[in-house]
Short mmCIF file of C-alpha atoms in Angstrom, two decimals:
data_model
loop_
_atom_site.label_atom_id
_atom_site.label_comp_id
_atom_site.label_asym_id
_atom_site.label_seq_id
_atom_site.Cartn_x
_atom_site.Cartn_y
_atom_site.Cartn_z
CA UNK A 1 102.09 -50.73 38.69
CA UNK A 2 104.75 -51.84 36.28
CA UNK A 3 107.76 -53.18 37.85
CA UNK A 4 111.01 -51.38 36.51
CA UNK A 5 113.40 -53.97 35.37
CA UNK A 6 116.94 -54.10 36.79
CA UNK A 7 119.22 -53.41 33.89
CA UNK A 8 122.43 -55.67 33.42
CA UNK A 9 125.01 -54.19 35.63
CA UNK A 10 127.13 -53.10 32.72
CA UNK A 11 124.61 -50.56 31.77
CA UNK A 12 123.91 -49.43 35.17
CA UNK A 13 127.82 -48.65 35.42
CA UNK A 14 127.94 -46.97 32.19
CA UNK A 15 125.24 -44.88 33.09
CA UNK A 16 126.37 -43.50 36.42
CA UNK A 17 129.91 -44.04 36.46
CA UNK A 18 131.00 -40.47 35.43
CA UNK A 19 128.92 -38.53 37.64
CA UNK A 20 129.59 -40.63 40.49
CA UNK A 21 133.22 -40.34 39.66
CA UNK A 22 132.76 -36.33 39.67
CA UNK A 23 130.77 -36.77 43.16
CA UNK A 24 133.63 -38.65 44.79
CA UNK A 25 136.15 -36.18 43.36
CA UNK A 26 134.44 -33.55 45.28
CA UNK A 27 133.65 -35.52 48.36
CA UNK A 28 136.81 -37.65 48.77
CA UNK A 29 139.32 -35.28 46.90
CA UNK A 30 141.45 -35.93 44.02
CA UNK A 31 143.85 -38.63 45.73
CA UNK A 32 141.04 -40.76 47.11
CA UNK A 33 138.56 -40.63 44.52
CA UNK A 34 139.95 -43.56 42.43
CA UNK A 35 139.70 -45.91 45.45
CA UNK A 36 136.32 -44.63 46.71
CA UNK A 37 135.13 -45.18 42.89
CA UNK A 38 136.34 -48.77 42.88
CA UNK A 39 134.80 -49.46 46.32
CA UNK A 40 131.45 -47.89 45.37
CA UNK A 41 130.82 -49.99 42.49
CA UNK A 42 132.37 -52.92 44.16
CA UNK A 43 129.71 -52.57 46.89
CA UNK A 44 127.01 -51.94 44.29
CA UNK A 45 127.72 -55.24 42.68
CA UNK A 46 127.86 -57.00 46.04
CA UNK A 47 124.17 -55.68 46.57
CA UNK A 48 123.05 -55.87 43.06
CA UNK A 49 121.18 -59.28 43.23
CA UNK A 50 119.34 -58.16 46.24
CA UNK A 51 117.70 -55.16 44.37
CA UNK A 52 113.99 -55.59 44.12
CA UNK A 53 113.40 -53.32 41.25
CA UNK A 54 115.25 -50.83 38.97
CA UNK A 55 113.58 -47.64 40.55
CA UNK A 56 115.83 -45.00 42.21
CA UNK A 57 119.21 -46.74 40.91
CA UNK A 58 120.92 -43.21 40.78
CA UNK A 59 119.93 -42.41 44.20
CA UNK A 60 121.17 -45.81 45.55
CA UNK A 61 124.32 -45.23 43.84
CA UNK A 62 124.81 -41.85 45.37
CA UNK A 63 124.07 -43.34 48.55
CA UNK A 64 126.80 -46.05 48.39
CA UNK A 65 129.32 -43.68 47.12
CA UNK A 66 128.42 -41.32 50.13
CA UNK A 67 128.71 -43.92 52.59
CA UNK A 68 132.24 -45.24 51.04
CA UNK A 69 133.43 -41.52 51.09
CA UNK A 70 132.57 -41.46 55.03
CA UNK A 71 133.99 -44.73 55.87
CA UNK A 72 137.12 -44.08 53.77
CA UNK A 73 137.69 -40.99 55.87
CA UNK A 74 137.05 -42.58 59.18
CA UNK A 75 139.62 -45.46 58.05
CA UNK A 76 142.26 -42.83 57.20
CA UNK A 77 142.03 -40.61 60.36
CA UNK A 78 140.83 -42.88 63.15
CA UNK A 79 139.15 -40.61 65.72
CA UNK A 80 140.70 -42.25 68.56
CA UNK A 81 137.83 -43.14 70.54
CA UNK A 82 139.40 -42.88 73.89
CA UNK A 83 136.73 -41.82 76.31
CA UNK A 84 139.10 -40.65 78.97
CA UNK A 85 140.54 -38.05 76.53
CA UNK A 86 139.02 -34.76 75.97
CA UNK A 87 137.33 -34.07 72.68
CA UNK A 88 139.90 -33.37 70.13
CA UNK A 89 139.29 -29.77 69.00
CA UNK A 90 141.40 -30.38 65.83
CA UNK A 91 139.09 -33.15 64.36
CA UNK A 92 137.59 -31.92 60.96
CA UNK A 93 133.96 -30.88 60.66
CA UNK A 94 132.96 -33.95 58.80
CA UNK A 95 134.17 -36.29 61.83
CA UNK A 96 132.80 -34.07 64.40
CA UNK A 97 129.50 -34.12 62.86
CA UNK A 98 129.52 -37.73 61.89
CA UNK A 99 129.99 -38.23 65.79
CA UNK A 100 127.30 -35.77 66.64
CA UNK A 101 124.67 -36.81 64.32
CA UNK A 102 124.61 -40.43 64.93
CA UNK A 103 121.05 -40.59 66.59
CA UNK A 104 119.28 -38.23 63.75
CA UNK A 105 117.20 -39.80 61.16
CA UNK A 106 119.17 -41.16 58.30
CA UNK A 107 118.13 -38.46 55.72
CA UNK A 108 118.46 -35.53 58.22
CA UNK A 109 121.87 -37.01 59.18
CA UNK A 110 123.10 -37.43 55.65
CA UNK A 111 121.90 -33.81 54.97
CA UNK A 112 123.64 -32.17 57.78
CA UNK A 113 127.03 -34.24 57.00
CA UNK A 114 127.07 -33.41 53.52
CA UNK A 115 125.98 -29.94 53.81
CA UNK A 116 128.08 -28.82 56.91
CA UNK A 117 130.79 -31.47 57.16
CA UNK A 118 131.60 -31.62 53.40
CA UNK A 119 130.42 -28.19 52.37
CA UNK A 120 128.24 -29.67 49.33
CA UNK A 121 125.65 -27.35 47.90
CA UNK A 122 121.89 -28.34 48.04
CA UNK A 123 122.15 -29.51 44.47
CA UNK A 124 124.47 -32.12 45.07
CA UNK A 125 122.95 -33.08 48.40
CA UNK A 126 119.51 -33.60 46.63
CA UNK A 127 121.17 -36.08 44.12
CA UNK A 128 122.83 -37.89 46.80
CA UNK A 129 119.50 -38.39 48.61
CA UNK A 130 117.49 -38.85 45.59
CA UNK A 131 115.22 -35.63 46.66
CA UNK A 132 114.48 -32.39 45.35
CA UNK A 133 116.68 -29.42 46.56
CA UNK A 134 114.09 -28.17 48.62
CA UNK A 135 113.65 -31.53 50.56
CA UNK A 136 117.48 -31.54 50.84
CA UNK A 137 117.32 -28.07 52.47
CA UNK A 138 114.43 -28.81 54.74
CA UNK A 139 116.17 -32.27 55.79
CA UNK A 140 119.33 -30.44 56.71
CA UNK A 141 117.60 -27.56 58.67
CA UNK A 142 115.24 -29.79 60.84
CA UNK A 143 118.44 -32.00 61.51
CA UNK A 144 120.04 -28.82 62.60
CA UNK A 145 116.89 -27.74 64.91
CA UNK A 146 116.82 -31.34 66.14
CA UNK A 147 120.54 -31.19 67.08
CA UNK A 148 119.94 -27.57 68.72
CA UNK A 149 117.22 -28.82 70.85
CA UNK A 150 119.40 -31.83 72.06
CA UNK A 151 122.07 -29.34 72.96
CA UNK A 152 120.06 -27.01 75.16
CA UNK B 1 133.73 -36.18 34.32
CA UNK B 2 135.37 -39.10 32.54
CA UNK B 3 136.68 -41.95 34.70
CA UNK B 4 140.30 -42.34 34.20
CA UNK B 5 141.02 -45.51 31.92
CA UNK B 6 143.29 -46.98 34.60
CA UNK B 7 140.58 -46.74 37.48
CA UNK B 8 138.01 -48.01 35.08
CA UNK B 9 140.08 -51.06 34.13
CA UNK B 10 141.08 -51.80 37.73
CA UNK B 11 137.41 -51.70 38.88
CA UNK B 12 136.55 -54.11 35.79
CA UNK B 13 139.53 -56.44 36.82
CA UNK B 14 138.69 -56.43 40.54
CA UNK B 15 134.91 -57.17 40.07
CA UNK B 16 135.85 -60.09 38.19
CA UNK B 17 138.77 -61.30 40.58
CA UNK B 18 136.38 -60.95 43.31
CA UNK B 19 134.00 -63.26 41.58
CA UNK B 20 131.17 -60.93 41.71
CA UNK B 21 130.18 -61.38 38.37
CA UNK B 22 127.84 -63.78 36.49
CA UNK B 23 129.38 -63.06 33.14
CA UNK B 24 132.14 -61.23 31.99
CA UNK B 25 132.74 -60.31 28.40
CA UNK B 26 135.12 -58.60 26.03
CA UNK B 27 135.25 -57.66 22.30
CA UNK B 28 138.17 -59.09 20.18
CA UNK B 29 139.29 -59.12 16.59
CA UNK B 30 139.52 -62.12 14.20
CA UNK B 31 139.90 -62.81 10.55
CA UNK B 32 136.20 -63.34 10.39
CA UNK B 33 135.44 -59.97 12.14
CA UNK B 34 134.95 -58.67 15.46
CA UNK B 35 133.83 -61.25 18.05
CA UNK B 36 132.09 -60.65 21.38
CA UNK B 37 133.22 -63.51 23.84
CA UNK B 38 131.62 -64.01 27.17
CA UNK B 39 132.37 -66.48 30.07
CA UNK B 40 130.75 -67.55 33.30
CA UNK B 41 132.65 -69.13 36.33
CA UNK B 42 131.97 -72.43 34.78
CA UNK B 43 133.48 -71.57 31.33
CA UNK B 44 132.90 -69.81 27.88
CA UNK B 45 129.39 -69.35 27.38
CA UNK B 46 129.09 -67.04 24.11
CA UNK B 47 130.82 -66.25 21.10
CA UNK B 48 129.00 -63.62 18.83
CA UNK B 49 129.73 -62.50 15.25
CA UNK B 50 129.46 -59.02 14.61
CA UNK B 51 128.15 -58.32 18.03
CA UNK B 52 125.71 -55.32 18.83
CA UNK B 53 127.22 -55.13 22.56
CA UNK B 54 124.04 -53.70 23.92
CA UNK B 55 121.82 -56.26 22.51
CA UNK B 56 124.55 -59.29 23.69
CA UNK B 57 124.65 -57.72 27.22
CA UNK B 58 120.83 -57.83 27.54
CA UNK B 59 120.77 -61.55 26.36
CA UNK B 60 123.54 -62.39 28.61
CA UNK B 61 121.78 -61.16 31.52
CA UNK B 62 118.58 -62.99 30.62
CA UNK B 63 120.36 -66.18 30.38
CA UNK B 64 123.10 -66.18 33.12
CA UNK B 65 122.30 -63.38 35.49
CA UNK B 66 122.25 -59.42 35.60
CA UNK B 67 125.87 -59.13 37.00
CA UNK B 68 127.15 -58.63 33.34
CA UNK B 69 130.20 -56.78 33.03
CA UNK B 70 132.87 -55.98 30.35
CA UNK B 71 136.24 -57.30 31.77
CA UNK B 72 139.23 -58.30 29.88
CA UNK B 73 141.01 -60.65 32.17
CA UNK B 74 138.38 -63.50 32.51
CA UNK B 75 138.34 -63.88 28.57
CA UNK B 76 142.01 -63.99 28.19
CA UNK B 77 142.32 -67.52 27.93
CA UNK B 78 139.52 -67.61 25.30
CA UNK B 79 140.86 -65.00 23.32
CA UNK B 80 144.35 -66.54 23.14
CA UNK B 81 143.05 -70.05 22.10
CA UNK B 82 140.88 -68.43 19.31
CA UNK B 83 144.13 -66.46 18.02
CA UNK B 84 146.13 -69.69 17.85
CA UNK B 85 143.30 -71.56 16.31
CA UNK B 86 143.13 -68.55 13.52
CA UNK B 87 146.76 -68.84 13.03
CA UNK B 88 146.30 -72.73 12.19
CA UNK B 89 148.27 -73.56 15.34
CA UNK B 90 145.46 -74.94 17.45
CA UNK B 91 143.22 -77.86 16.39
CA UNK B 92 141.53 -78.28 19.76
CA UNK B 93 140.06 -75.97 22.49
CA UNK B 94 141.39 -76.70 26.09
CA UNK B 95 138.93 -74.06 27.69
CA UNK B 96 135.91 -75.37 29.33
CA UNK B 97 132.49 -74.62 27.81
CA UNK B 98 129.41 -73.66 29.79
CA UNK B 99 126.33 -74.91 27.98
CA UNK B 100 124.42 -75.44 31.34
CA UNK B 101 121.68 -72.54 30.52
CA UNK B 102 120.70 -74.71 27.39
CA UNK B 103 117.78 -77.11 26.91
CA UNK B 104 118.92 -80.71 27.34
CA UNK B 105 118.70 -81.86 23.70
CA UNK B 106 120.74 -78.94 22.61
CA UNK B 107 123.33 -79.74 25.16
CA UNK B 108 123.56 -83.43 24.00
CA UNK B 109 123.72 -82.18 20.27
CA UNK B 110 126.64 -79.60 21.17
CA UNK B 111 128.47 -82.37 23.01
CA UNK B 112 128.40 -84.83 20.17
CA UNK B 113 129.46 -81.92 17.98
CA UNK B 114 132.54 -81.45 19.90
CA UNK B 115 133.64 -84.70 18.98
CA UNK B 116 133.75 -84.09 15.26
CA UNK B 117 137.61 -83.65 14.73
CA UNK B 118 139.35 -80.62 13.32
CA UNK B 119 139.59 -80.64 9.49
CA UNK B 120 136.70 -83.03 9.21
CA UNK B 121 132.87 -82.56 8.40
CA UNK B 122 129.84 -84.68 9.31
CA UNK B 123 126.27 -84.20 8.22
CA UNK B 124 123.28 -83.29 10.02
CA UNK B 125 121.84 -86.66 9.76
CA UNK B 126 125.14 -88.06 10.78
CA UNK B 127 125.29 -85.93 13.99
CA UNK B 128 121.68 -86.90 14.74
CA UNK B 129 122.80 -90.64 14.45
CA UNK B 130 125.86 -89.90 16.90
CA UNK B 131 123.16 -88.83 19.53
CA UNK B 132 121.03 -91.93 18.99
CA UNK B 133 118.39 -90.02 17.15
CA UNK B 134 118.91 -90.83 13.60
CA UNK B 135 115.61 -89.43 12.48
CA UNK B 136 116.23 -85.89 14.14
CA UNK B 137 118.39 -84.11 11.34
CA UNK B 138 116.00 -81.25 11.50
CA UNK B 139 115.98 -80.70 15.13
CA UNK B 140 119.90 -81.11 15.06
CA UNK B 141 119.86 -78.27 12.42
CA UNK B 142 117.78 -76.04 14.96
CA UNK B 143 120.09 -76.89 17.77
CA UNK B 144 123.11 -76.10 15.94
CA UNK B 145 121.55 -72.77 14.61
CA UNK B 146 121.35 -71.64 18.33
CA UNK B 147 124.84 -72.60 19.13
CA UNK B 148 125.89 -70.11 21.46
CA UNK B 149 129.53 -70.77 21.24
CA UNK B 150 130.50 -71.19 17.33
CA UNK B 151 133.85 -72.03 16.48
CA UNK B 152 134.87 -73.63 19.60
CA UNK B 153 131.77 -76.03 19.54
CA UNK B 154 132.37 -76.36 15.81
CA UNK B 155 128.94 -76.35 14.22
CA UNK B 156 130.85 -75.29 10.92
CA UNK B 157 131.93 -78.91 10.50
CA UNK B 158 128.19 -79.80 9.79
CA UNK B 159 127.20 -79.77 6.26
CA UNK B 160 124.40 -81.16 4.17
CA UNK B 161 124.22 -84.74 2.88
CA UNK B 162 125.19 -83.59 -0.40
CA UNK B 163 128.16 -81.94 0.86
CA UNK B 164 126.70 -78.35 0.38
CA UNK B 165 127.24 -75.79 3.20
CA UNK B 166 123.46 -75.47 3.59
CA UNK B 167 123.40 -72.72 6.53
CA UNK B 168 125.39 -71.06 9.33
CA UNK B 169 124.16 -68.66 11.86
CA UNK B 170 127.13 -66.56 11.37
CA UNK B 171 126.86 -66.52 7.36
CA UNK B 172 127.91 -69.18 4.83
CA UNK B 173 130.97 -66.89 4.05
CA UNK B 174 132.30 -67.38 7.60
CA UNK B 175 131.58 -71.07 7.42
CA UNK B 176 133.32 -71.31 4.15
CA UNK B 177 136.50 -69.48 5.72
CA UNK B 178 136.55 -71.85 8.78
CA UNK B 179 136.26 -75.06 6.76
CA UNK B 180 139.07 -73.78 4.50
CA UNK B 181 141.31 -72.71 7.27
CA UNK B 182 140.86 -76.22 8.64
CA UNK B 183 141.26 -77.72 5.08
CA UNK B 184 138.19 -79.81 5.62
CA UNK B 185 137.31 -83.12 4.30
CA UNK B 186 133.95 -85.20 4.29
CA UNK B 187 133.74 -87.96 6.85
#
């Protein structure tokens, strides 16, 4: 099997910056997209030397961006984890889901959070997961089934 | 969707400020044409004439590591010193040079070359003698031809034994221009 070489960072950045920026505008909103964008590529730089090969770089970039968007939201609106308080009904959907889906397999969790927490369509989720649209839809629905089973 | 210039530049600045890069580079103009200037944490590692940035980025990654990024601030100092040199105000470069990726022989040739002063020239044989290998004029020529940091490490100051310009990786016209800028005389 041919090893896929890891390109110089400049080439990786040039290739994906525009779509990652567009993705973060959708995910994090206009005001937060700029910070999230910088943080995404700084994290990518920090991990760049540990990459084993150059396959799936696009999906890798999306995974980092997704993680950054979720982290930044959590930072901005701390979900006050005080166990004695009743659940806060005013919490936004993504925060609620983030909390509920903690035990799901990673792909299912991401699919559920992106679909129902951030209202992304399956085409965007597929890109974020580095999978097909069908696989994204399947991951979300099996995640939901798993949650349902747990609740009953 | 186009990334706002401010955001793009802020990222490039931060990447360098947080020391996450193997190499930072930028493009700059000069009286002898556009230059690509690159630096590592240790110092200036490349000056390329008429650069094809894509090709240079690949080369820099091979030699110094894959975390190569265009970023203006780390090369500001080099750009400033080059500007002063081309204006005739600077005769010696203060910025450190990183030759660590080169073979030992080439490093010794380039180190000796840095001691040929502004406005003077020496010959290939003369430079060979400076490193204690008077018969190695040809090998010295090869080492100069692959000098990654021309101008700053002044390979333009080395000429043939008859005083003819002989050769220059950046083209004889550039060598001539640099020598006349310095008002060169044979050592």
